[in-house]
């Protein structure tokens, strides 16, 4: 592990050197410096962390615009305070903005939608027309989604997004004479394809059809399949559980067949000790043990790093396709998130200077420079800079449009006590299915009753204690809590123009 630690220390110096190189590249390009000869201005920016802001945005902009200074007001003060509910947090967040009066706001999707509706943001439409900012190069559906959330106008933009894709090992598909996966496959098609690979051999030597990047427990896989179809477990609006529908039965039965086929790689062993090379090879796709893996950009970075260190031991011939989709809405995905939405505060006295900053961090020049240092798992919104030197299908990360069917809306208002029971109950019931003690339908009916009782009790306790929800509940949602169709027990997957908040 000492070798591993030293490597990480070294990587921090490499990041610093790379940042300096990027600054020089940005300066030599002369981009984004409209303000360079103007009057000095200090822009007050709302961000979660001053150091992170300067690393991601500020240092580049300082180099190009020496007349501009940033004063970062950090929301970490709010996050560190004793806030009992998400409702209380939002009230303090709004008061924080009122007190600090930042020029530039960094918002999540819910905040962006609310602030736009309340008239607290500056429309960017006139600036876009004046400066002819190229939005055509953005990932499909993003600008439409932002306008929809802004009531028809654009009030903010985000320079990065997060999504996943299916990685596949061409050599394994060729070895077993199996057709490659394609874009816009359903979960059933992906799992059936994975099931065509042999399951014989020891755990050390055998090949697996699919790695999910998380536990292969029935409860989690069933939730993932159901979420793709727009299903929900609970409707936060009326606090009712709805998991015993036919749609949920189908989702969990599909998951059960996959688990019993023994084609899924078990990711439960996450402990590690050994050299850094061993750490890289611990990933089953990197080491060539699985035919397909659903993962994000981090896996690609891990493959590339392994290729520099142990090129003879890793997967070589691989490519990408889109993650599983809902066959009823094959052009949209819920597995897409972004939270760094930059907008101009309506009370800002420095609107034009604030716009120049937002314009730059969404420009072609910024995307070009930052594309050399994307090591955060996020991708630039400009597709021109989502590239692979060997011509792999990087479009798999952005070909699907973000759905506006926010499955997690309102979850932050549910009691944290409920989330603590949620996973325990779901795991217990689905373990009974795997152990042949219950059918899927029986387990879901039991979950319906137990989860509703847990939610009712949590709400009663919450009201008795005078607290509502909690920020930790929101964190639980973001880590994989999923849910029922918005209006009925059947799936209403994202229709045209429909997202998933981070």
GROMACS .gro file of C-alpha atoms in nm:
model
  502
    1UNK     CA    1   0.000   0.000   0.000
    2UNK     CA    2   0.299   0.235   0.050
    3UNK     CA    3   0.367   0.216  -0.320
    4UNK     CA    4   0.005   0.301  -0.387
    5UNK     CA    5   0.018   0.605  -0.154
    6UNK     CA    6   0.340   0.737  -0.306
    7UNK     CA    7   0.187   0.713  -0.651
    8UNK     CA    8  -0.108   0.924  -0.543
    9UNK     CA    9   0.129   1.186  -0.393
   10UNK     CA   10   0.313   1.196  -0.722
   11UNK     CA   11  -0.014   1.236  -0.912
   12UNK     CA   12  -0.096   1.551  -0.715
   13UNK     CA   13   0.226   1.712  -0.837
   14UNK     CA   14   0.146   1.602  -1.190
   15UNK     CA   15  -0.196   1.765  -1.163
   16UNK     CA   16  -0.032   2.090  -1.049
   17UNK     CA   17   0.217   2.085  -1.336
   18UNK     CA   18  -0.060   2.006  -1.583
   19UNK     CA   19  -0.266   2.297  -1.450
   20UNK     CA   20   0.027   2.534  -1.508
   21UNK     CA   21   0.069   2.398  -1.860
   22UNK     CA   22  -0.300   2.453  -1.928
   23UNK     CA   23  -0.271   2.811  -1.804
   24UNK     CA   24   0.009   2.875  -2.053
   25UNK     CA   25  -0.195   2.717  -2.331
   26UNK     CA   26  -0.496   2.928  -2.243
   27UNK     CA   27  -0.291   3.248  -2.231
   28UNK     CA   28  -0.129   3.178  -2.567
   29UNK     CA   29  -0.470   3.120  -2.726
   30UNK     CA   30  -0.585   3.470  -2.630
   31UNK     CA   31  -0.933   3.333  -2.572
   32UNK     CA   32  -1.193   3.475  -2.340
   33UNK     CA   33  -1.012   3.804  -2.285
   34UNK     CA   34  -1.272   4.056  -2.395
   35UNK     CA   35  -1.252   4.212  -2.049
   36UNK     CA   36  -0.872   4.230  -2.046
   37UNK     CA   37  -0.848   4.602  -2.111
   38UNK     CA   38  -1.160   4.699  -1.916
   39UNK     CA   39  -1.221   4.842  -1.572
   40UNK     CA   40  -1.119   4.630  -1.273
   41UNK     CA   41  -1.410   4.431  -1.137
   42UNK     CA   42  -1.460   4.189  -0.849
   43UNK     CA   43  -1.711   3.914  -0.916
   44UNK     CA   44  -1.870   3.750  -0.617
   45UNK     CA   45  -1.929   3.380  -0.688
   46UNK     CA   46  -2.144   3.134  -0.497
   47UNK     CA   47  -1.965   2.797  -0.496
   48UNK     CA   48  -1.926   2.505  -0.259
   49UNK     CA   49  -1.549   2.552  -0.220
   50UNK     CA   50  -1.304   2.832  -0.304
   51UNK     CA   51  -1.011   2.604  -0.385
   52UNK     CA   52  -1.223   2.385  -0.612
   53UNK     CA   53  -1.360   2.691  -0.794
   54UNK     CA   54  -1.015   2.832  -0.860
   55UNK     CA   55  -0.882   2.496  -0.974
   56UNK     CA   56  -1.168   2.433  -1.215
   57UNK     CA   57  -1.239   2.785  -1.340
   58UNK     CA   58  -1.071   3.074  -1.159
   59UNK     CA   59  -0.704   3.017  -1.241
   60UNK     CA   60  -0.767   3.000  -1.615
   61UNK     CA   61  -0.985   3.308  -1.610
   62UNK     CA   62  -0.740   3.505  -1.394
   63UNK     CA   63  -0.465   3.437  -1.648
   64UNK     CA   64  -0.678   3.566  -1.934
   65UNK     CA   65  -0.839   3.856  -1.749
   66UNK     CA   66  -0.599   4.027  -1.505
   67UNK     CA   67  -0.856   4.300  -1.438
   68UNK     CA   68  -1.101   4.048  -1.286
   69UNK     CA   69  -1.094   3.930  -0.927
   70UNK     CA   70  -1.314   3.661  -0.774
   71UNK     CA   71  -1.455   3.659  -0.424
   72UNK     CA   72  -1.586   3.309  -0.358
   73UNK     CA   73  -1.862   3.277  -0.100
   74UNK     CA   74  -1.865   2.914   0.002
   75UNK     CA   75  -2.179   2.718   0.081
   76UNK     CA   76  -1.966   2.486   0.293
   77UNK     CA   77  -2.062   2.707   0.587
   78UNK     CA   78  -2.421   2.596   0.542
   79UNK     CA   79  -2.332   2.231   0.497
   80UNK     CA   80  -2.129   2.233   0.818
   81UNK     CA   81  -2.404   2.393   1.025
   82UNK     CA   82  -2.661   2.198   1.223
   83UNK     CA   83  -2.946   2.189   0.972
   84UNK     CA   84  -3.219   1.938   1.048
   85UNK     CA   85  -3.401   1.925   0.714
   86UNK     CA   86  -3.369   1.998   0.346
   87UNK     CA   87  -3.647   2.254   0.381
   88UNK     CA   88  -3.445   2.435   0.646
   89UNK     CA   89  -3.134   2.412   0.426
   90UNK     CA   90  -3.311   2.571   0.128
   91UNK     CA   91  -3.440   2.855   0.347
   92UNK     CA   92  -3.091   2.921   0.484
   93UNK     CA   93  -2.947   2.886   0.133
   94UNK     CA   94  -3.181   3.155   0.003
   95UNK     CA   95  -3.109   3.379   0.302
   96UNK     CA   96  -2.736   3.322   0.246
   97UNK     CA   97  -2.773   3.450  -0.110
   98UNK     CA   98  -2.978   3.745   0.010
   99UNK     CA   99  -2.711   3.836   0.266
  100UNK     CA  100  -2.403   3.777   0.048
  101UNK     CA  101  -2.551   3.904  -0.281
  102UNK     CA  102  -2.323   3.707  -0.518
  103UNK     CA  103  -2.307   3.803  -0.885
  104UNK     CA  104  -2.276   3.444  -1.007
  105UNK     CA  105  -2.470   3.152  -0.863
  106UNK     CA  106  -2.380   2.786  -0.892
  107UNK     CA  107  -2.703   2.589  -0.858
  108UNK     CA  108  -2.837   2.237  -0.885
  109UNK     CA  109  -3.130   2.160  -1.114
  110UNK     CA  110  -3.405   2.206  -0.857
  111UNK     CA  111  -3.259   2.537  -0.739
  112UNK     CA  112  -3.217   2.655  -1.098
  113UNK     CA  113  -3.579   2.578  -1.182
  114UNK     CA  114  -3.709   2.750  -0.867
  115UNK     CA  115  -3.490   3.059  -0.895
  116UNK     CA  116  -3.581   3.103  -1.262
  117UNK     CA  117  -3.953   3.077  -1.183
  118UNK     CA  118  -3.916   3.329  -0.898
  119UNK     CA  119  -3.745   3.587  -1.120
  120UNK     CA  120  -3.416   3.572  -0.932
  121UNK     CA  121  -3.201   3.496  -1.236
  122UNK     CA  122  -3.102   3.698  -1.544
  123UNK     CA  123  -3.216   3.555  -1.877
  124UNK     CA  124  -2.919   3.472  -2.099
  125UNK     CA  125  -3.114   3.491  -2.425
  126UNK     CA  126  -3.011   3.848  -2.516
  127UNK     CA  127  -2.646   3.771  -2.441
  128UNK     CA  128  -2.661   3.458  -2.655
  129UNK     CA  129  -2.805   3.656  -2.945
  130UNK     CA  130  -2.550   3.937  -2.908
  131UNK     CA  131  -2.241   3.718  -2.874
  132UNK     CA  132  -2.358   3.429  -3.091
  133UNK     CA  133  -2.237   3.167  -2.842
  134UNK     CA  134  -2.235   2.838  -3.029
  135UNK     CA  135  -2.482   2.605  -2.856
  136UNK     CA  136  -2.502   2.362  -3.148
  137UNK     CA  137  -2.190   2.187  -3.027
  138UNK     CA  138  -2.346   2.100  -2.691
  139UNK     CA  139  -2.458   1.747  -2.609
  140UNK     CA  140  -2.804   1.665  -2.749
  141UNK     CA  141  -3.100   1.777  -2.542
  142UNK     CA  142  -2.910   1.974  -2.277
  143UNK     CA  143  -3.004   2.327  -2.388
  144UNK     CA  144  -3.364   2.219  -2.452
  145UNK     CA  145  -3.381   2.076  -2.100
  146UNK     CA  146  -3.236   2.392  -1.946
  147UNK     CA  147  -3.485   2.608  -2.135
  148UNK     CA  148  -3.771   2.383  -2.030
  149UNK     CA  149  -3.669   2.413  -1.666
  150UNK     CA  150  -3.643   2.790  -1.718
  151UNK     CA  151  -4.001   2.818  -1.839
  152UNK     CA  152  -3.900   2.864  -2.202
  153UNK     CA  153  -3.589   3.078  -2.153
  154UNK     CA  154  -3.228   2.997  -2.077
  155UNK     CA  155  -3.114   3.127  -1.738
  156UNK     CA  156  -2.803   2.917  -1.684
  157UNK     CA  157  -2.556   2.672  -1.834
  158UNK     CA  158  -2.337   2.390  -1.709
  159UNK     CA  159  -1.991   2.316  -1.853
  160UNK     CA  160  -1.977   1.949  -1.746
  161UNK     CA  161  -2.200   1.645  -1.717
  162UNK     CA  162  -2.183   1.289  -1.585
  163UNK     CA  163  -2.309   0.973  -1.754
  164UNK     CA  164  -2.224   0.606  -1.810
  165UNK     CA  165  -2.180   0.369  -2.103
  166UNK     CA  166  -2.141  -0.002  -2.171
  167UNK     CA  167  -1.776  -0.097  -2.223
  168UNK     CA  168  -1.729  -0.420  -2.418
  169UNK     CA  169  -1.428  -0.643  -2.486
  170UNK     CA  170  -1.423  -0.716  -2.859
  171UNK     CA  171  -1.170  -0.997  -2.822
  172UNK     CA  172  -1.399  -1.194  -2.590
  173UNK     CA  173  -1.696  -1.147  -2.821
  174UNK     CA  174  -1.485  -1.265  -3.115
  175UNK     CA  175  -1.348  -1.563  -2.922
  176UNK     CA  176  -1.697  -1.697  -2.851
  177UNK     CA  177  -1.843  -1.588  -3.186
  178UNK     CA  178  -2.100  -1.358  -3.024
  179UNK     CA  179  -2.229  -1.042  -3.193
  180UNK     CA  180  -2.117  -0.712  -3.043
  181UNK     CA  181  -2.365  -0.508  -2.835
  182UNK     CA  182  -2.530  -0.211  -3.003
  183UNK     CA  183  -2.659   0.130  -2.895
  184UNK     CA  184  -3.003   0.159  -2.733
  185UNK     CA  185  -3.038  -0.201  -2.617
  186UNK     CA  186  -3.291  -0.280  -2.344
  187UNK     CA  187  -3.190  -0.436  -2.013
  188UNK     CA  188  -3.331  -0.767  -2.127
  189UNK     CA  189  -3.123  -0.759  -2.445
  190UNK     CA  190  -2.805  -0.670  -2.256
  191UNK     CA  191  -2.858  -0.943  -1.996
  192UNK     CA  192  -2.944  -1.202  -2.263
  193UNK     CA  193  -2.624  -1.110  -2.448
  194UNK     CA  194  -2.423  -1.147  -2.128
  195UNK     CA  195  -2.584  -1.486  -2.072
  196UNK     CA  196  -2.435  -1.623  -2.395
  197UNK     CA  197  -2.087  -1.636  -2.243
  198UNK     CA  198  -1.975  -1.961  -2.075
  199UNK     CA  199  -2.005  -1.987  -1.698
  200UNK     CA  200  -1.766  -2.278  -1.641
  201UNK     CA  201  -1.423  -2.252  -1.482
  202UNK     CA  202  -1.293  -2.133  -1.146
  203UNK     CA  203  -1.357  -1.785  -1.011
  204UNK     CA  204  -0.999  -1.693  -1.097
  205UNK     CA  205  -1.002  -1.818  -1.457
  206UNK     CA  206  -1.358  -1.792  -1.587
  207UNK     CA  207  -1.517  -1.523  -1.802
  208UNK     CA  208  -1.821  -1.321  -1.693
  209UNK     CA  209  -2.076  -1.167  -1.924
  210UNK     CA  210  -2.136  -0.840  -1.739
  211UNK     CA  211  -2.001  -0.626  -1.455
  212UNK     CA  212  -2.236  -0.363  -1.315
  213UNK     CA  213  -1.988  -0.169  -1.106
  214UNK     CA  214  -2.199  -0.225  -0.795
  215UNK     CA  215  -2.331  -0.517  -0.593
  216UNK     CA  216  -2.517  -0.784  -0.788
  217UNK     CA  217  -2.777  -0.827  -0.515
  218UNK     CA  218  -3.126  -0.881  -0.653
  219UNK     CA  219  -3.263  -0.572  -0.481
  220UNK     CA  220  -3.015  -0.333  -0.642
  221UNK     CA  221  -3.030  -0.486  -0.989
  222UNK     CA  222  -3.410  -0.490  -0.987
  223UNK     CA  223  -3.415  -0.125  -0.888
  224UNK     CA  224  -3.174  -0.035  -1.169
  225UNK     CA  225  -3.389  -0.212  -1.428
  226UNK     CA  226  -3.709  -0.055  -1.298
  227UNK     CA  227  -3.561   0.294  -1.287
  228UNK     CA  228  -3.464   0.272  -1.653
  229UNK     CA  229  -3.834   0.228  -1.730
  230UNK     CA  230  -3.925   0.527  -1.513
  231UNK     CA  231  -4.059   0.326  -1.219
  232UNK     CA  232  -4.063   0.463  -0.865
  233UNK     CA  233  -4.082   0.296  -0.526
  234UNK     CA  234  -4.244   0.590  -0.351
  235UNK     CA  235  -4.428   0.900  -0.461
  236UNK     CA  236  -4.301   1.183  -0.236
  237UNK     CA  237  -4.607   1.398  -0.314
  238UNK     CA  238  -4.859   1.173  -0.137
  239UNK     CA  239  -4.609   0.964   0.064
  240UNK     CA  240  -4.743   0.637  -0.082
  241UNK     CA  241  -4.537   0.328  -0.162
  242UNK     CA  242  -4.608   0.158  -0.495
  243UNK     CA  243  -4.374  -0.132  -0.557
  244UNK     CA  244  -4.611  -0.427  -0.595
  245UNK     CA  245  -4.717  -0.334  -0.951
  246UNK     CA  246  -4.686  -0.568  -1.249
  247UNK     CA  247  -4.414  -0.344  -1.392
  248UNK     CA  248  -4.200  -0.389  -1.082
  249UNK     CA  249  -4.262  -0.765  -1.084
  250UNK     CA  250  -4.132  -0.780  -1.443
  251UNK     CA  251  -3.824  -0.574  -1.352
  252UNK     CA  252  -3.728  -0.797  -1.059
  253UNK     CA  253  -3.799  -1.119  -1.248
  254UNK     CA  254  -3.566  -1.000  -1.524
  255UNK     CA  255  -3.302  -0.930  -1.259
  256UNK     CA  256  -3.358  -1.270  -1.096
  257UNK     CA  257  -3.305  -1.456  -1.424
  258UNK     CA  258  -2.977  -1.271  -1.476
  259UNK     CA  259  -2.851  -1.351  -1.127
  260UNK     CA  260  -2.940  -1.718  -1.157
  261UNK     CA  261  -2.767  -1.740  -1.495
  262UNK     CA  262  -2.437  -1.688  -1.308
  263UNK     CA  263  -2.317  -1.449  -1.578
  264UNK     CA  264  -2.281  -1.138  -1.357
  265UNK     CA  265  -1.949  -1.052  -1.198
  266UNK     CA  266  -1.974  -1.023  -0.819
  267UNK     CA  267  -1.836  -0.686  -0.710
  268UNK     CA  268  -1.889  -0.738  -0.338
  269UNK     CA  269  -1.521  -0.788  -0.254
  270UNK     CA  270  -1.399  -0.427  -0.248
  271UNK     CA  271  -1.108  -0.471  -0.005
  272UNK     CA  272  -0.761  -0.430  -0.149
  273UNK     CA  273  -0.401  -0.488  -0.048
  274UNK     CA  274  -0.107  -0.513  -0.281
  275UNK     CA  275   0.082  -0.312  -0.541
  276UNK     CA  276  -0.063  -0.040  -0.759
  277UNK     CA  277  -0.049  -0.280  -1.053
  278UNK     CA  278  -0.263  -0.523  -0.855
  279UNK     CA  279  -0.504  -0.240  -0.782
  280UNK     CA  280  -0.544  -0.165  -1.153
  281UNK     CA  281  -0.598  -0.531  -1.239
  282UNK     CA  282  -0.856  -0.568  -0.964
  283UNK     CA  283  -1.109  -0.420  -1.206
  284UNK     CA  284  -1.245  -0.720  -1.401
  285UNK     CA  285  -1.285  -0.531  -1.728
  286UNK     CA  286  -0.930  -0.395  -1.715
  287UNK     CA  287  -0.795  -0.746  -1.655
  288UNK     CA  288  -1.006  -0.896  -1.936
  289UNK     CA  289  -1.233  -1.109  -1.715
  290UNK     CA  290  -1.569  -0.963  -1.822
  291UNK     CA  291  -1.718  -0.915  -2.166
  292UNK     CA  292  -1.917  -0.602  -2.076
  293UNK     CA  293  -1.910  -0.343  -1.798
  294UNK     CA  294  -2.149  -0.058  -1.722
  295UNK     CA  295  -1.932   0.224  -1.594
  296UNK     CA  296  -1.835   0.590  -1.627
  297UNK     CA  297  -1.531   0.780  -1.753
  298UNK     CA  298  -1.319   0.665  -1.458
  299UNK     CA  299  -1.295   0.316  -1.607
  300UNK     CA  300  -1.147   0.456  -1.927
  301UNK     CA  301  -0.892   0.651  -1.728
  302UNK     CA  302  -0.804   0.335  -1.536
  303UNK     CA  303  -0.757   0.139  -1.859
  304UNK     CA  304  -0.528   0.407  -1.999
  305UNK     CA  305  -0.320   0.421  -1.683
  306UNK     CA  306  -0.289   0.042  -1.680
  307UNK     CA  307  -0.185   0.050  -2.047
  308UNK     CA  308   0.113   0.266  -1.951
  309UNK     CA  309   0.220   0.041  -1.665
  310UNK     CA  310   0.121  -0.317  -1.749
  311UNK     CA  311   0.023  -0.317  -2.120
  312UNK     CA  312   0.060  -0.694  -2.162
  313UNK     CA  313  -0.188  -0.782  -1.886
  314UNK     CA  314  -0.494  -0.576  -1.976
  315UNK     CA  315  -0.787  -0.553  -2.216
  316UNK     CA  316  -0.674  -0.416  -2.553
  317UNK     CA  317  -0.952  -0.429  -2.810
  318UNK     CA  318  -1.257  -0.262  -2.661
  319UNK     CA  319  -1.531  -0.014  -2.746
  320UNK     CA  320  -1.845   0.152  -2.610
  321UNK     CA  321  -2.223   0.156  -2.663
  322UNK     CA  322  -2.501   0.335  -2.476
  323UNK     CA  323  -2.634   0.209  -2.145
  324UNK     CA  324  -2.964   0.012  -2.138
  325UNK     CA  325  -3.273   0.212  -2.234
  326UNK     CA  326  -3.648   0.188  -2.195
  327UNK     CA  327  -3.773   0.042  -2.528
  328UNK     CA  328  -4.073   0.276  -2.506
  329UNK     CA  329  -3.839   0.581  -2.497
  330UNK     CA  330  -3.511   0.465  -2.653
  331UNK     CA  331  -3.371   0.814  -2.714
  332UNK     CA  332  -3.376   0.924  -2.348
  333UNK     CA  333  -3.200   0.828  -2.027
  334UNK     CA  334  -3.238   0.893  -1.656
  335UNK     CA  335  -2.871   0.809  -1.604
  336UNK     CA  336  -2.746   1.159  -1.673
  337UNK     CA  337  -2.661   1.425  -1.418
  338UNK     CA  338  -2.518   1.771  -1.380
  339UNK     CA  339  -2.528   2.004  -1.081
  340UNK     CA  340  -2.288   2.291  -1.155
  341UNK     CA  341  -2.532   2.526  -1.327
  342UNK     CA  342  -2.390   2.878  -1.353
  343UNK     CA  343  -2.639   3.164  -1.356
  344UNK     CA  344  -2.640   3.541  -1.301
  345UNK     CA  345  -2.812   3.673  -0.990
  346UNK     CA  346  -3.091   3.916  -1.082
  347UNK     CA  347  -2.961   4.166  -0.823
  348UNK     CA  348  -2.605   4.165  -0.957
  349UNK     CA  349  -2.460   4.508  -1.044
  350UNK     CA  350  -2.200   4.331  -1.262
  351UNK     CA  351  -2.420   4.142  -1.506
  352UNK     CA  352  -2.204   4.195  -1.813
  353UNK     CA  353  -1.884   4.089  -1.637
  354UNK     CA  354  -2.063   3.788  -1.491
  355UNK     CA  355  -2.183   3.691  -1.838
  356UNK     CA  356  -1.828   3.715  -1.978
  357UNK     CA  357  -1.716   3.458  -1.722
  358UNK     CA  358  -2.009   3.224  -1.796
  359UNK     CA  359  -1.953   3.272  -2.169
  360UNK     CA  360  -1.589   3.173  -2.137
  361UNK     CA  361  -1.636   2.855  -1.930
  362UNK     CA  362  -1.889   2.738  -2.191
  363UNK     CA  363  -1.676   2.837  -2.488
  364UNK     CA  364  -1.493   2.620  -2.735
  365UNK     CA  365  -1.160   2.747  -2.601
  366UNK     CA  366  -1.233   2.649  -2.241
  367UNK     CA  367  -1.355   2.304  -2.345
  368UNK     CA  368  -1.043   2.253  -2.558
  369UNK     CA  369  -0.806   2.346  -2.276
  370UNK     CA  370  -0.989   2.152  -2.002
  371UNK     CA  371  -1.029   1.844  -2.220
  372UNK     CA  372  -0.659   1.782  -2.164
  373UNK     CA  373  -0.716   1.736  -1.791
  374UNK     CA  374  -1.050   1.562  -1.742
  375UNK     CA  375  -0.981   1.332  -1.448
  376UNK     CA  376  -1.296   1.390  -1.240
  377UNK     CA  377  -1.532   1.145  -1.410
  378UNK     CA  378  -1.716   1.437  -1.569
  379UNK     CA  379  -1.726   1.520  -1.940
  380UNK     CA  380  -1.733   1.855  -2.124
  381UNK     CA  381  -2.070   1.952  -2.267
  382UNK     CA  382  -1.906   2.029  -2.601
  383UNK     CA  383  -1.905   1.699  -2.789
  384UNK     CA  384  -1.614   1.808  -3.008
  385UNK     CA  385  -1.383   1.745  -2.715
  386UNK     CA  386  -1.522   1.409  -2.607
  387UNK     CA  387  -1.276   1.210  -2.812
  388UNK     CA  388  -1.069   0.895  -2.810
  389UNK     CA  389  -0.740   0.874  -2.996
  390UNK     CA  390  -0.823   0.525  -3.122
  391UNK     CA  391  -1.164   0.620  -3.259
  392UNK     CA  392  -1.384   0.449  -3.002
  393UNK     CA  393  -1.753   0.533  -2.979
  394UNK     CA  394  -1.734   0.815  -2.723
  395UNK     CA  395  -2.079   0.928  -2.837
  396UNK     CA  396  -2.211   0.646  -2.618
  397UNK     CA  397  -2.173   0.886  -2.323
  398UNK     CA  398  -2.398   1.153  -2.474
  399UNK     CA  399  -2.604   1.001  -2.758
  400UNK     CA  400  -2.905   0.959  -2.527
  401UNK     CA  401  -3.086   1.280  -2.436
  402UNK     CA  402  -3.139   1.363  -2.068
  403UNK     CA  403  -3.494   1.283  -1.959
  404UNK     CA  404  -3.694   1.546  -1.775
  405UNK     CA  405  -3.870   1.278  -1.572
  406UNK     CA  406  -3.689   1.351  -1.245
  407UNK     CA  407  -3.734   1.031  -1.047
  408UNK     CA  408  -3.590   1.186  -0.733
  409UNK     CA  409  -3.792   1.508  -0.712
  410UNK     CA  410  -3.920   1.557  -0.358
  411UNK     CA  411  -3.711   1.280  -0.205
  412UNK     CA  412  -3.513   1.526   0.003
  413UNK     CA  413  -3.833   1.593   0.200
  414UNK     CA  414  -3.876   1.231   0.309
  415UNK     CA  415  -3.755   1.142   0.661
  416UNK     CA  416  -3.402   1.010   0.694
  417UNK     CA  417  -3.542   0.743   0.927
  418UNK     CA  418  -3.728   0.592   0.630
  419UNK     CA  419  -3.415   0.564   0.417
  420UNK     CA  420  -3.243   0.378   0.698
  421UNK     CA  421  -3.519   0.113   0.682
  422UNK     CA  422  -3.555   0.112   0.305
  423UNK     CA  423  -3.244  -0.078   0.206
  424UNK     CA  424  -3.273  -0.324   0.495
  425UNK     CA  425  -3.631  -0.420   0.410
  426UNK     CA  426  -3.566  -0.444   0.036
  427UNK     CA  427  -3.256  -0.657   0.078
  428UNK     CA  428  -3.428  -0.893   0.323
  429UNK     CA  429  -3.727  -0.949   0.096
  430UNK     CA  430  -3.521  -1.010  -0.216
  431UNK     CA  431  -3.286  -1.244  -0.033
  432UNK     CA  432  -3.593  -1.454   0.045
  433UNK     CA  433  -3.658  -1.472  -0.330
  434UNK     CA  434  -3.302  -1.581  -0.407
  435UNK     CA  435  -3.331  -1.846  -0.133
  436UNK     CA  436  -3.656  -1.977  -0.291
  437UNK     CA  437  -3.859  -1.882   0.015
  438UNK     CA  438  -4.081  -1.636  -0.174
  439UNK     CA  439  -4.179  -1.551  -0.529
  440UNK     CA  440  -4.097  -1.206  -0.665
  441UNK     CA  441  -4.464  -1.106  -0.642
  442UNK     CA  442  -4.487  -1.223  -0.280
  443UNK     CA  443  -4.171  -1.036  -0.184
  444UNK     CA  444  -4.289  -0.714  -0.348
  445UNK     CA  445  -4.628  -0.738  -0.176
  446UNK     CA  446  -4.450  -0.777   0.157
  447UNK     CA  447  -4.218  -0.488   0.074
  448UNK     CA  448  -4.521  -0.273  -0.008
  449UNK     CA  449  -4.669  -0.331   0.338
  450UNK     CA  450  -4.343  -0.303   0.533
  451UNK     CA  451  -4.214   0.005   0.351
  452UNK     CA  452  -4.545   0.188   0.386
  453UNK     CA  453  -4.549   0.114   0.759
  454UNK     CA  454  -4.188   0.233   0.788
  455UNK     CA  455  -4.264   0.553   0.598
  456UNK     CA  456  -4.579   0.628   0.800
  457UNK     CA  457  -4.391   0.575   1.126
  458UNK     CA  458  -4.100   0.791   1.012
  459UNK     CA  459  -4.336   1.073   0.912
  460UNK     CA  460  -4.515   1.053   1.248
  461UNK     CA  461  -4.184   1.066   1.434
  462UNK     CA  462  -4.070   1.353   1.217
  463UNK     CA  463  -4.382   1.555   1.290
  464UNK     CA  464  -4.354   1.479   1.660
  465UNK     CA  465  -3.995   1.600   1.664
  466UNK     CA  466  -4.070   1.906   1.455
  467UNK     CA  467  -3.816   1.813   1.187
  468UNK     CA  468  -3.871   1.744   0.820
  469UNK     CA  469  -3.663   1.530   0.590
  470UNK     CA  470  -3.291   1.582   0.602
  471UNK     CA  471  -2.992   1.644   0.386
  472UNK     CA  472  -2.874   1.289   0.447
  473UNK     CA  473  -3.195   1.166   0.287
  474UNK     CA  474  -3.102   1.356  -0.024
  475UNK     CA  475  -2.762   1.188  -0.017
  476UNK     CA  476  -2.934   0.849   0.007
  477UNK     CA  477  -3.138   0.932  -0.300
  478UNK     CA  478  -2.833   1.028  -0.499
  479UNK     CA  479  -2.652   0.707  -0.409
  480UNK     CA  480  -2.912   0.486  -0.574
  481UNK     CA  481  -3.258   0.527  -0.420
  482UNK     CA  482  -3.510   0.479  -0.697
  483UNK     CA  483  -3.882   0.500  -0.750
  484UNK     CA  484  -4.272   0.459  -0.903
  485UNK     CA  485  -4.418   0.615  -1.217
  486UNK     CA  486  -4.524   0.970  -1.162
  487UNK     CA  487  -4.898   0.927  -1.194
  488UNK     CA  488  -4.983   0.559  -1.194
  489UNK     CA  489  -4.841   0.220  -1.116
  490UNK     CA  490  -4.725   0.182  -1.475
  491UNK     CA  491  -4.405   0.323  -1.619
  492UNK     CA  492  -4.408   0.671  -1.763
  493UNK     CA  493  -4.056   0.696  -1.887
  494UNK     CA  494  -3.921   1.032  -1.995
  495UNK     CA  495  -4.110   1.165  -2.293
  496UNK     CA  496  -3.956   1.395  -2.547
  497UNK     CA  497  -3.764   1.668  -2.379
  498UNK     CA  498  -3.773   1.489  -2.047
  499UNK     CA  499  -3.347   1.431  -1.661
  500UNK     CA  500  -3.205   1.307  -1.356
  501UNK     CA  501  -3.064   1.541  -1.100
  502UNK     CA  502  -2.740   1.472  -0.939
   0.00000   0.00000   0.00000
